[in-house]
Structures are given as C-alpha cells and as structure tokens.
C-alpha cells in the first residue's frame, strides 16, 4: 500500500496501488481537469462516459465492439485502432 500527501504538488500515484503489479487492466490517466472542473452533474456524466467507453470485467461489452480477430490489430496499432473504430 502506498499513501502520499495530496497537498504536496510533487506527490505521485503509485501504479502498484491500482493493479499494475497483477496487470489487472486498471490504468491511471492524468488530465488537466481540476476538482472545480468536475463539480455537480458533470462528475456523474464523466463517470458514466468512462464506464461506457472502457471495457470492464469478463465478457462485458463497451461502446467499441472488439472481437478476437481485432486483438492483433489492437496490439500493433494501440490507441489508433480505437480512434479509427
């Protein structure tokens, strides 16, 4: 377990704390959004959009359909595959 003082602008997020060690598929994304940017209804809308667009669990589907055939293309193209789809 890693804990950091979030009042410190130099604080970090340990990837080990979000599943990096077991490669569970959890990812950390840094944005330029501030807490004030995501207050009120936009917070729920953002959370729902992330949930809708990021596949979770076994056998679930996201907005972008993906078959086993697509896996090689995804591995070679990365995010460009998703943008193209």
PDB file of N, CA and C in Angstrom:
ATOM      1  N   UNK A   1       0.856  -1.175   0.000  1.00  0.00           N
ATOM      2  CA  UNK A   1       0.000   0.000   0.000  1.00  0.00           C
ATOM      3  C   UNK A   1       0.894   1.227   0.000  1.00  0.00           C
ATOM      4  N   UNK A   2       0.523   2.210  -0.802  1.00  0.00           N
ATOM      5  CA  UNK A   2       1.278   3.454  -0.863  1.00  0.00           C
ATOM      6  C   UNK A   2       0.339   4.604  -0.548  1.00  0.00           C
ATOM      7  N   UNK A   3       0.794   5.528   0.275  1.00  0.00           N
ATOM      8  CA  UNK A   3      -0.010   6.696   0.605  1.00  0.00           C
ATOM      9  C   UNK A   3       0.855   7.928   0.405  1.00  0.00           C
ATOM     10  N   UNK A   4       0.279   8.970  -0.158  1.00  0.00           N
ATOM     11  CA  UNK A   4       1.015  10.190  -0.432  1.00  0.00           C
ATOM     12  C   UNK A   4       0.207  11.390   0.021  1.00  0.00           C
ATOM     13  N   UNK A   5       0.891  12.450   0.380  1.00  0.00           N
ATOM     14  CA  UNK A   5       0.263  13.694   0.807  1.00  0.00           C
ATOM     15  C   UNK A   5      -0.220  14.439  -0.431  1.00  0.00           C
ATOM     16  N   UNK A   6      -1.524  14.411  -0.695  1.00  0.00           N
ATOM     17  CA  UNK A   6      -2.045  15.047  -1.907  1.00  0.00           C
ATOM     18  C   UNK A   6      -2.013  16.567  -1.813  1.00  0.00           C
ATOM     19  N   UNK A   7      -1.685  17.114  -0.638  1.00  0.00           N
ATOM     20  CA  UNK A   7      -1.483  18.543  -0.519  1.00  0.00           C
ATOM     21  C   UNK A   7      -0.143  18.966  -1.100  1.00  0.00           C
ATOM     22  N   UNK A   8       0.730  17.996  -1.353  1.00  0.00           N
ATOM     23  CA  UNK A   8       2.048  18.245  -1.920  1.00  0.00           C
ATOM     24  C   UNK A   8       1.951  18.151  -3.442  1.00  0.00           C
ATOM     25  N   UNK A   9       2.245  19.234  -4.138  1.00  0.00           N
ATOM     26  CA  UNK A   9       2.150  19.246  -5.604  1.00  0.00           C
ATOM     27  C   UNK A   9       3.114  18.275  -6.268  1.00  0.00           C
ATOM     28  N   UNK A  10       4.110  17.812  -5.545  1.00  0.00           N
ATOM     29  CA  UNK A  10       5.071  16.857  -6.081  1.00  0.00           C
ATOM     30  C   UNK A  10       4.676  15.405  -5.771  1.00  0.00           C
ATOM     31  N   UNK A  11       3.510  15.205  -5.176  1.00  0.00           N
ATOM     32  CA  UNK A  11       3.058  13.864  -4.820  1.00  0.00           C
ATOM     33  C   UNK A  11       2.849  13.028  -6.083  1.00  0.00           C
ATOM     34  N   UNK A  12       2.897  11.728  -5.934  1.00  0.00           N
ATOM     35  CA  UNK A  12       2.741  10.806  -7.054  1.00  0.00           C
ATOM     36  C   UNK A  12       1.653   9.783  -6.747  1.00  0.00           C
ATOM     37  N   UNK A  13       1.234   9.075  -7.777  1.00  0.00           N
ATOM     38  CA  UNK A  13       0.334   7.937  -7.613  1.00  0.00           C
ATOM     39  C   UNK A  13       1.144   6.701  -7.942  1.00  0.00           C
ATOM     40  N   UNK A  14       1.174   5.745  -7.043  1.00  0.00           N
ATOM     41  CA  UNK A  14       1.915   4.513  -7.271  1.00  0.00           C
ATOM     42  C   UNK A  14       1.092   3.588  -8.150  1.00  0.00           C
ATOM     43  N   UNK A  15       1.631   3.186  -9.317  1.00  0.00           N
ATOM     44  CA  UNK A  15       0.859   2.262 -10.160  1.00  0.00           C
ATOM     45  C   UNK A  15       0.588   0.934  -9.463  1.00  0.00           C
ATOM     46  N   UNK A  16       1.431   0.555  -8.493  1.00  0.00           N
ATOM     47  CA  UNK A  16       1.189  -0.665  -7.733  1.00  0.00           C
ATOM     48  C   UNK A  16      -0.111  -0.595  -6.959  1.00  0.00           C
ATOM     49  N   UNK A  17      -0.528   0.621  -6.632  1.00  0.00           N
ATOM     50  CA  UNK A  17      -1.761   0.805  -5.882  1.00  0.00           C
ATOM     51  C   UNK A  17      -3.009   0.700  -6.728  1.00  0.00           C
ATOM     52  N   UNK A  18      -2.867   0.577  -8.050  1.00  0.00           N
ATOM     53  CA  UNK A  18      -4.036   0.484  -8.927  1.00  0.00           C
ATOM     54  C   UNK A  18      -3.970  -0.751  -9.824  1.00  0.00           C
ATOM     55  N   UNK A  19      -3.341  -1.817  -9.355  1.00  0.00           N
ATOM     56  CA  UNK A  19      -3.374  -3.081 -10.084  1.00  0.00           C
ATOM     57  C   UNK A  19      -2.230  -3.323 -11.037  1.00  0.00           C
ATOM     58  N   UNK A  20      -1.253  -2.418 -11.106  1.00  0.00           N
ATOM     59  CA  UNK A  20      -0.125  -2.579 -12.025  1.00  0.00           C
ATOM     60  C   UNK A  20       0.608  -3.889 -11.774  1.00  0.00           C
ATOM     61  N   UNK A  21       0.752  -4.254 -10.506  1.00  0.00           N
ATOM     62  CA  UNK A  21       1.529  -5.440 -10.144  1.00  0.00           C
ATOM     63  C   UNK A  21       0.911  -6.733 -10.657  1.00  0.00           C
ATOM     64  N   UNK A  22      -0.396  -6.782 -10.847  1.00  0.00           N
ATOM     65  CA  UNK A  22      -1.039  -8.005 -11.324  1.00  0.00           C
ATOM     66  C   UNK A  22      -1.612  -7.836 -12.728  1.00  0.00           C
ATOM     67  N   UNK A  23      -1.327  -6.707 -13.359  1.00  0.00           N
ATOM     68  CA  UNK A  23      -1.786  -6.420 -14.717  1.00  0.00           C
ATOM     69  C   UNK A  23      -3.282  -6.670 -14.871  1.00  0.00           C
ATOM     70  N   UNK A  24      -4.057  -6.114 -13.957  1.00  0.00           N
ATOM     71  CA  UNK A  24      -5.500  -6.335 -13.986  1.00  0.00           C
ATOM     72  C   UNK A  24      -6.204  -5.432 -15.003  1.00  0.00           C
ATOM     73  N   UNK A  25      -5.456  -4.592 -15.690  1.00  0.00           N
ATOM     74  CA  UNK A  25      -6.064  -3.741 -16.702  1.00  0.00           C
ATOM     75  C   UNK A  25      -6.442  -2.364 -16.195  1.00  0.00           C
ATOM     76  N   UNK A  26      -6.248  -2.100 -14.914  1.00  0.00           N
ATOM     77  CA  UNK A  26      -6.548  -0.779 -14.373  1.00  0.00           C
ATOM     78  C   UNK A  26      -5.462   0.175 -14.837  1.00  0.00           C
ATOM     79  N   UNK A  27      -5.854   1.342 -15.294  1.00  0.00           N
ATOM     80  CA  UNK A  27      -4.891   2.322 -15.782  1.00  0.00           C
ATOM     81  C   UNK A  27      -5.101   3.654 -15.086  1.00  0.00           C
ATOM     82  N   UNK A  28      -4.041   4.420 -14.998  1.00  0.00           N
ATOM     83  CA  UNK A  28      -4.100   5.760 -14.434  1.00  0.00           C
ATOM     84  C   UNK A  28      -4.033   6.744 -15.590  1.00  0.00           C
ATOM     85  N   UNK A  29      -4.903   7.728 -15.578  1.00  0.00           N
ATOM     86  CA  UNK A  29      -4.898   8.753 -16.612  1.00  0.00           C
ATOM     87  C   UNK A  29      -4.755  10.111 -15.935  1.00  0.00           C
ATOM     88  N   UNK A  30      -3.830  10.903 -16.414  1.00  0.00           N
ATOM     89  CA  UNK A  30      -3.661  12.248 -15.876  1.00  0.00           C
ATOM     90  C   UNK A  30      -4.304  13.221 -16.840  1.00  0.00           C
ATOM     91  N   UNK A  31      -5.092  14.125 -16.310  1.00  0.00           N
ATOM     92  CA  UNK A  31      -5.704  15.163 -17.132  1.00  0.00           C
ATOM     93  C   UNK A  31      -5.367  16.524 -16.534  1.00  0.00           C
ATOM     94  N   UNK A  32      -5.741  17.559 -17.217  1.00  0.00           N
ATOM     95  CA  UNK A  32      -5.571  18.909 -16.700  1.00  0.00           C
ATOM     96  C   UNK A  32      -6.841  19.395 -15.996  1.00  0.00           C
ATOM     97  N   UNK A  33      -7.804  18.501 -15.800  1.00  0.00           N
ATOM     98  CA  UNK A  33      -9.030  18.874 -15.100  1.00  0.00           C
ATOM     99  C   UNK A  33      -8.732  19.130 -13.631  1.00  0.00           C
ATOM    100  N   UNK A  34      -9.403  20.122 -13.082  1.00  0.00           N
ATOM    101  CA  UNK A  34      -9.288  20.389 -11.650  1.00  0.00           C
ATOM    102  C   UNK A  34     -10.565  19.911 -10.972  1.00  0.00           C
ATOM    103  N   UNK A  35     -10.553  19.891  -9.665  1.00  0.00           N
ATOM    104  CA  UNK A  35     -11.746  19.494  -8.926  1.00  0.00           C
ATOM    105  C   UNK A  35     -12.924  20.404  -9.275  1.00  0.00           C
ATOM    106  N   UNK A  36     -12.653  21.694  -9.437  1.00  0.00           N
ATOM    107  CA  UNK A  36     -13.717  22.639  -9.799  1.00  0.00           C
ATOM    108  C   UNK A  36     -14.314  22.333 -11.174  1.00  0.00           C
ATOM    109  N   UNK A  37     -13.496  21.766 -12.089  1.00  0.00           N
ATOM    110  CA  UNK A  37     -13.967  21.440 -13.440  1.00  0.00           C
ATOM    111  C   UNK A  37     -15.003  20.324 -13.440  1.00  0.00           C
ATOM    112  N   UNK A  38     -14.983  19.479 -12.428  1.00  0.00           N
ATOM    113  CA  UNK A  38     -15.872  18.304 -12.446  1.00  0.00           C
ATOM    114  C   UNK A  38     -16.845  18.293 -11.275  1.00  0.00           C
ATOM    115  N   UNK A  39     -17.309  19.454 -10.891  1.00  0.00           N
ATOM    116  CA  UNK A  39     -18.314  19.534  -9.822  1.00  0.00           C
ATOM    117  C   UNK A  39     -19.720  19.395 -10.398  1.00  0.00           C
ATOM    118  N   UNK A  40     -20.637  18.955  -9.569  1.00  0.00           N
ATOM    119  CA  UNK A  40     -22.042  18.871  -9.968  1.00  0.00           C
ATOM    120  C   UNK A  40     -22.323  17.717 -10.916  1.00  0.00           C
ATOM    121  N   UNK A  41     -23.262  17.937 -11.818  1.00  0.00           N
ATOM    122  CA  UNK A  41     -23.722  16.885 -12.731  1.00  0.00           C
ATOM    123  C   UNK A  41     -22.627  16.375 -13.657  1.00  0.00           C
ATOM    124  N   UNK A  42     -21.660  17.232 -13.999  1.00  0.00           N
ATOM    125  CA  UNK A  42     -20.617  16.816 -14.942  1.00  0.00           C
ATOM    126  C   UNK A  42     -19.807  15.648 -14.386  1.00  0.00           C
ATOM    127  N   UNK A  43     -19.670  15.559 -13.063  1.00  0.00           N
ATOM    128  CA  UNK A  43     -18.924  14.454 -12.453  1.00  0.00           C
ATOM    129  C   UNK A  43     -19.598  13.118 -12.781  1.00  0.00           C
ATOM    130  N   UNK A  44     -20.915  13.056 -12.622  1.00  0.00           N
ATOM    131  CA  UNK A  44     -21.649  11.828 -12.937  1.00  0.00           C
ATOM    132  C   UNK A  44     -21.604  11.523 -14.430  1.00  0.00           C
ATOM    133  N   UNK A  45     -21.723  12.559 -15.256  1.00  0.00           N
ATOM    134  CA  UNK A  45     -21.658  12.364 -16.710  1.00  0.00           C
ATOM    135  C   UNK A  45     -20.286  11.836 -17.124  1.00  0.00           C
ATOM    136  N   UNK A  46     -19.233  12.385 -16.531  1.00  0.00           N
ATOM    137  CA  UNK A  46     -17.877  11.929 -16.830  1.00  0.00           C
ATOM    138  C   UNK A  46     -17.690  10.482 -16.396  1.00  0.00           C
ATOM    139  N   UNK A  47     -18.126  10.162 -15.188  1.00  0.00           N
ATOM    140  CA  UNK A  47     -18.004   8.788 -14.693  1.00  0.00           C
ATOM    141  C   UNK A  47     -18.757   7.818 -15.602  1.00  0.00           C
ATOM    142  N   UNK A  48     -19.957   8.187 -16.040  1.00  0.00           N
ATOM    143  CA  UNK A  48     -20.736   7.318 -16.915  1.00  0.00           C
ATOM    144  C   UNK A  48     -20.069   7.156 -18.275  1.00  0.00           C
ATOM    145  N   UNK A  49     -19.524   8.247 -18.823  1.00  0.00           N
ATOM    146  CA  UNK A  49     -18.840   8.175 -20.120  1.00  0.00           C
ATOM    147  C   UNK A  49     -17.622   7.266 -20.032  1.00  0.00           C
ATOM    148  N   UNK A  50     -16.857   7.372 -18.947  1.00  0.00           N
ATOM    149  CA  UNK A  50     -15.703   6.485 -18.769  1.00  0.00           C
ATOM    150  C   UNK A  50     -16.161   5.035 -18.664  1.00  0.00           C
ATOM    151  N   UNK A  51     -17.200   4.798 -17.882  1.00  0.00           N
ATOM    152  CA  UNK A  51     -17.722   3.441 -17.738  1.00  0.00           C
ATOM    153  C   UNK A  51     -18.202   2.880 -19.073  1.00  0.00           C
ATOM    154  N   UNK A  52     -18.870   3.722 -19.877  1.00  0.00           N
ATOM    155  CA  UNK A  52     -19.403   3.281 -21.169  1.00  0.00           C
ATOM    156  C   UNK A  52     -18.307   2.959 -22.180  1.00  0.00           C
ATOM    157  N   UNK A  53     -17.176   3.648 -22.086  1.00  0.00           N
ATOM    158  CA  UNK A  53     -16.152   3.529 -23.119  1.00  0.00           C
ATOM    159  C   UNK A  53     -14.947   2.680 -22.742  1.00  0.00           C
ATOM    160  N   UNK A  54     -14.864   2.260 -21.487  1.00  0.00           N
ATOM    161  CA  UNK A  54     -13.728   1.449 -21.051  1.00  0.00           C
ATOM    162  C   UNK A  54     -14.248   0.064 -20.681  1.00  0.00           C
ATOM    163  N   UNK A  55     -13.833  -0.955 -21.429  1.00  0.00           N
ATOM    164  CA  UNK A  55     -14.310  -2.311 -21.125  1.00  0.00           C
ATOM    165  C   UNK A  55     -13.925  -2.725 -19.709  1.00  0.00           C
ATOM    166  N   UNK A  56     -14.837  -3.393 -19.024  1.00  0.00           N
ATOM    167  CA  UNK A  56     -14.588  -3.876 -17.672  1.00  0.00           C
ATOM    168  C   UNK A  56     -15.099  -5.297 -17.539  1.00  0.00           C
ATOM    169  N   UNK A  57     -14.429  -6.068 -16.717  1.00  0.00           N
ATOM    170  CA  UNK A  57     -14.893  -7.417 -16.412  1.00  0.00           C
ATOM    171  C   UNK A  57     -14.738  -8.388 -17.568  1.00  0.00           C
ATOM    172  N   UNK A  58     -15.108  -9.620 -17.307  1.00  0.00           N
ATOM    173  CA  UNK A  58     -15.014 -10.673 -18.309  1.00  0.00           C
ATOM    174  C   UNK A  58     -16.339 -10.769 -19.045  1.00  0.00           C
ATOM    175  N   UNK A  59     -16.274 -10.739 -20.362  1.00  0.00           N
ATOM    176  CA  UNK A  59     -17.470 -10.932 -21.160  1.00  0.00           C
ATOM    177  C   UNK A  59     -18.356  -9.714 -21.277  1.00  0.00           C
ATOM    178  N   UNK A  60     -17.894  -8.557 -20.848  1.00  0.00           N
ATOM    179  CA  UNK A  60     -18.713  -7.366 -20.983  1.00  0.00           C
ATOM    180  C   UNK A  60     -18.372  -6.655 -22.271  1.00  0.00           C
ATOM    181  N   UNK A  61     -19.212  -5.732 -22.647  1.00  0.00           N
ATOM    182  CA  UNK A  61     -19.004  -5.003 -23.890  1.00  0.00           C
ATOM    183  C   UNK A  61     -18.988  -3.515 -23.617  1.00  0.00           C
ATOM    184  N   UNK A  62     -18.188  -2.805 -24.389  1.00  0.00           N
ATOM    185  CA  UNK A  62     -18.156  -1.355 -24.326  1.00  0.00           C
ATOM    186  C   UNK A  62     -18.820  -0.790 -25.564  1.00  0.00           C
ATOM    187  N   UNK A  63     -18.654   0.488 -25.785  1.00  0.00           N
ATOM    188  CA  UNK A  63     -19.233   1.147 -26.946  1.00  0.00           C
ATOM    189  C   UNK A  63     -18.553   0.683 -28.231  1.00  0.00           C
ATOM    190  N   UNK A  64     -17.254   0.374 -28.145  1.00  0.00           N
ATOM    191  CA  UNK A  64     -16.488  -0.069 -29.313  1.00  0.00           C
ATOM    192  C   UNK A  64     -16.439  -1.593 -29.294  1.00  0.00           C
ATOM    193  N   UNK A  65     -17.120  -2.245 -30.252  1.00  0.00           N
ATOM    194  CA  UNK A  65     -17.079  -3.706 -30.263  1.00  0.00           C
ATOM    195  C   UNK A  65     -15.681  -4.207 -30.612  1.00  0.00           C
ATOM    196  N   UNK A  66     -15.279  -5.298 -30.015  1.00  0.00           N
ATOM    197  CA  UNK A  66     -13.949  -5.857 -30.241  1.00  0.00           C
ATOM    198  C   UNK A  66     -14.038  -7.375 -30.245  1.00  0.00           C
ATOM    199  N   UNK A  67     -13.565  -7.968 -31.314  1.00  0.00           N
ATOM    200  CA  UNK A  67     -13.576  -9.424 -31.412  1.00  0.00           C
ATOM    201  C   UNK A  67     -12.154  -9.951 -31.225  1.00  0.00           C
ATOM    202  N   UNK A  68     -12.029 -11.260 -31.131  1.00  0.00           N
ATOM    203  CA  UNK A  68     -10.699 -11.859 -31.011  1.00  0.00           C
ATOM    204  C   UNK A  68      -9.844 -11.531 -32.226  1.00  0.00           C
ATOM    205  N   UNK A  69     -10.470 -11.406 -33.366  1.00  0.00           N
ATOM    206  CA  UNK A  69      -9.744 -11.076 -34.601  1.00  0.00           C
ATOM    207  C   UNK A  69      -9.089  -9.703 -34.497  1.00  0.00           C
ATOM    208  N   UNK A  70      -9.728  -8.793 -33.771  1.00  0.00           N
ATOM    209  CA  UNK A  70      -9.202  -7.433 -33.627  1.00  0.00           C
ATOM    210  C   UNK A  70      -7.955  -7.356 -32.734  1.00  0.00           C
ATOM    211  N   UNK A  71      -7.708  -8.358 -31.924  1.00  0.00           N
ATOM    212  CA  UNK A  71      -6.643  -8.276 -30.924  1.00  0.00           C
ATOM    213  C   UNK A  71      -5.284  -7.957 -31.550  1.00  0.00           C
ATOM    214  N   UNK A  72      -4.901  -8.622 -32.625  1.00  0.00           N
ATOM    215  CA  UNK A  72      -3.603  -8.357 -33.245  1.00  0.00           C
ATOM    216  C   UNK A  72      -3.513  -6.922 -33.742  1.00  0.00           C
ATOM    217  N   UNK A  73      -4.599  -6.421 -34.328  1.00  0.00           N
ATOM    218  CA  UNK A  73      -4.602  -5.030 -34.777  1.00  0.00           C
ATOM    219  C   UNK A  73      -4.477  -4.079 -33.590  1.00  0.00           C
ATOM    220  N   UNK A  74      -5.168  -4.373 -32.516  1.00  0.00           N
ATOM    221  CA  UNK A  74      -5.104  -3.526 -31.321  1.00  0.00           C
ATOM    222  C   UNK A  74      -3.676  -3.515 -30.780  1.00  0.00           C
ATOM    223  N   UNK A  75      -3.056  -4.681 -30.713  1.00  0.00           N
ATOM    224  CA  UNK A  75      -1.700  -4.757 -30.181  1.00  0.00           C
ATOM    225  C   UNK A  75      -0.704  -4.013 -31.058  1.00  0.00           C
ATOM    226  N   UNK A  76      -0.915  -4.021 -32.378  1.00  0.00           N
ATOM    227  CA  UNK A  76       0.033  -3.298 -33.232  1.00  0.00           C
ATOM    228  C   UNK A  76      -0.291  -1.830 -33.394  1.00  0.00           C
ATOM    229  N   UNK A  77      -1.565  -1.468 -33.364  1.00  0.00           N
ATOM    230  CA  UNK A  77      -1.943  -0.079 -33.619  1.00  0.00           C
ATOM    231  C   UNK A  77      -2.160   0.732 -32.344  1.00  0.00           C
ATOM    232  N   UNK A  78      -2.444   0.081 -31.234  1.00  0.00           N
ATOM    233  CA  UNK A  78      -2.686   0.798 -29.991  1.00  0.00           C
ATOM    234  C   UNK A  78      -3.919   1.680 -30.075  1.00  0.00           C
ATOM    235  N   UNK A  79      -3.819   2.878 -29.519  1.00  0.00           N
ATOM    236  CA  UNK A  79      -4.953   3.806 -29.460  1.00  0.00           C
ATOM    237  C   UNK A  79      -5.455   4.180 -30.853  1.00  0.00           C
ATOM    238  N   UNK A  80      -4.570   4.131 -31.857  1.00  0.00           N
ATOM    239  CA  UNK A  80      -5.007   4.457 -33.222  1.00  0.00           C
ATOM    240  C   UNK A  80      -6.112   3.515 -33.696  1.00  0.00           C
ATOM    241  N   UNK A  81      -6.073   2.264 -33.232  1.00  0.00           N
ATOM    242  CA  UNK A  81      -7.131   1.311 -33.586  1.00  0.00           C
ATOM    243  C   UNK A  81      -8.468   1.800 -33.062  1.00  0.00           C
ATOM    244  N   UNK A  82      -8.482   2.198 -31.787  1.00  0.00           N
ATOM    245  CA  UNK A  82      -9.728   2.650 -31.159  1.00  0.00           C
ATOM    246  C   UNK A  82     -10.235   3.922 -31.829  1.00  0.00           C
ATOM    247  N   UNK A  83      -9.337   4.834 -32.144  1.00  0.00           N
ATOM    248  CA  UNK A  83      -9.744   6.083 -32.797  1.00  0.00           C
ATOM    249  C   UNK A  83     -10.328   5.794 -34.176  1.00  0.00           C
ATOM    250  N   UNK A  84      -9.700   4.878 -34.896  1.00  0.00           N
ATOM    251  CA  UNK A  84     -10.187   4.508 -36.225  1.00  0.00           C
ATOM    252  C   UNK A  84     -11.572   3.868 -36.162  1.00  0.00           C
ATOM    253  N   UNK A  85     -11.817   3.085 -35.119  1.00  0.00           N
ATOM    254  CA  UNK A  85     -13.112   2.410 -34.972  1.00  0.00           C
ATOM    255  C   UNK A  85     -14.161   3.385 -34.484  1.00  0.00           C
TER     256      UNK A  85
END
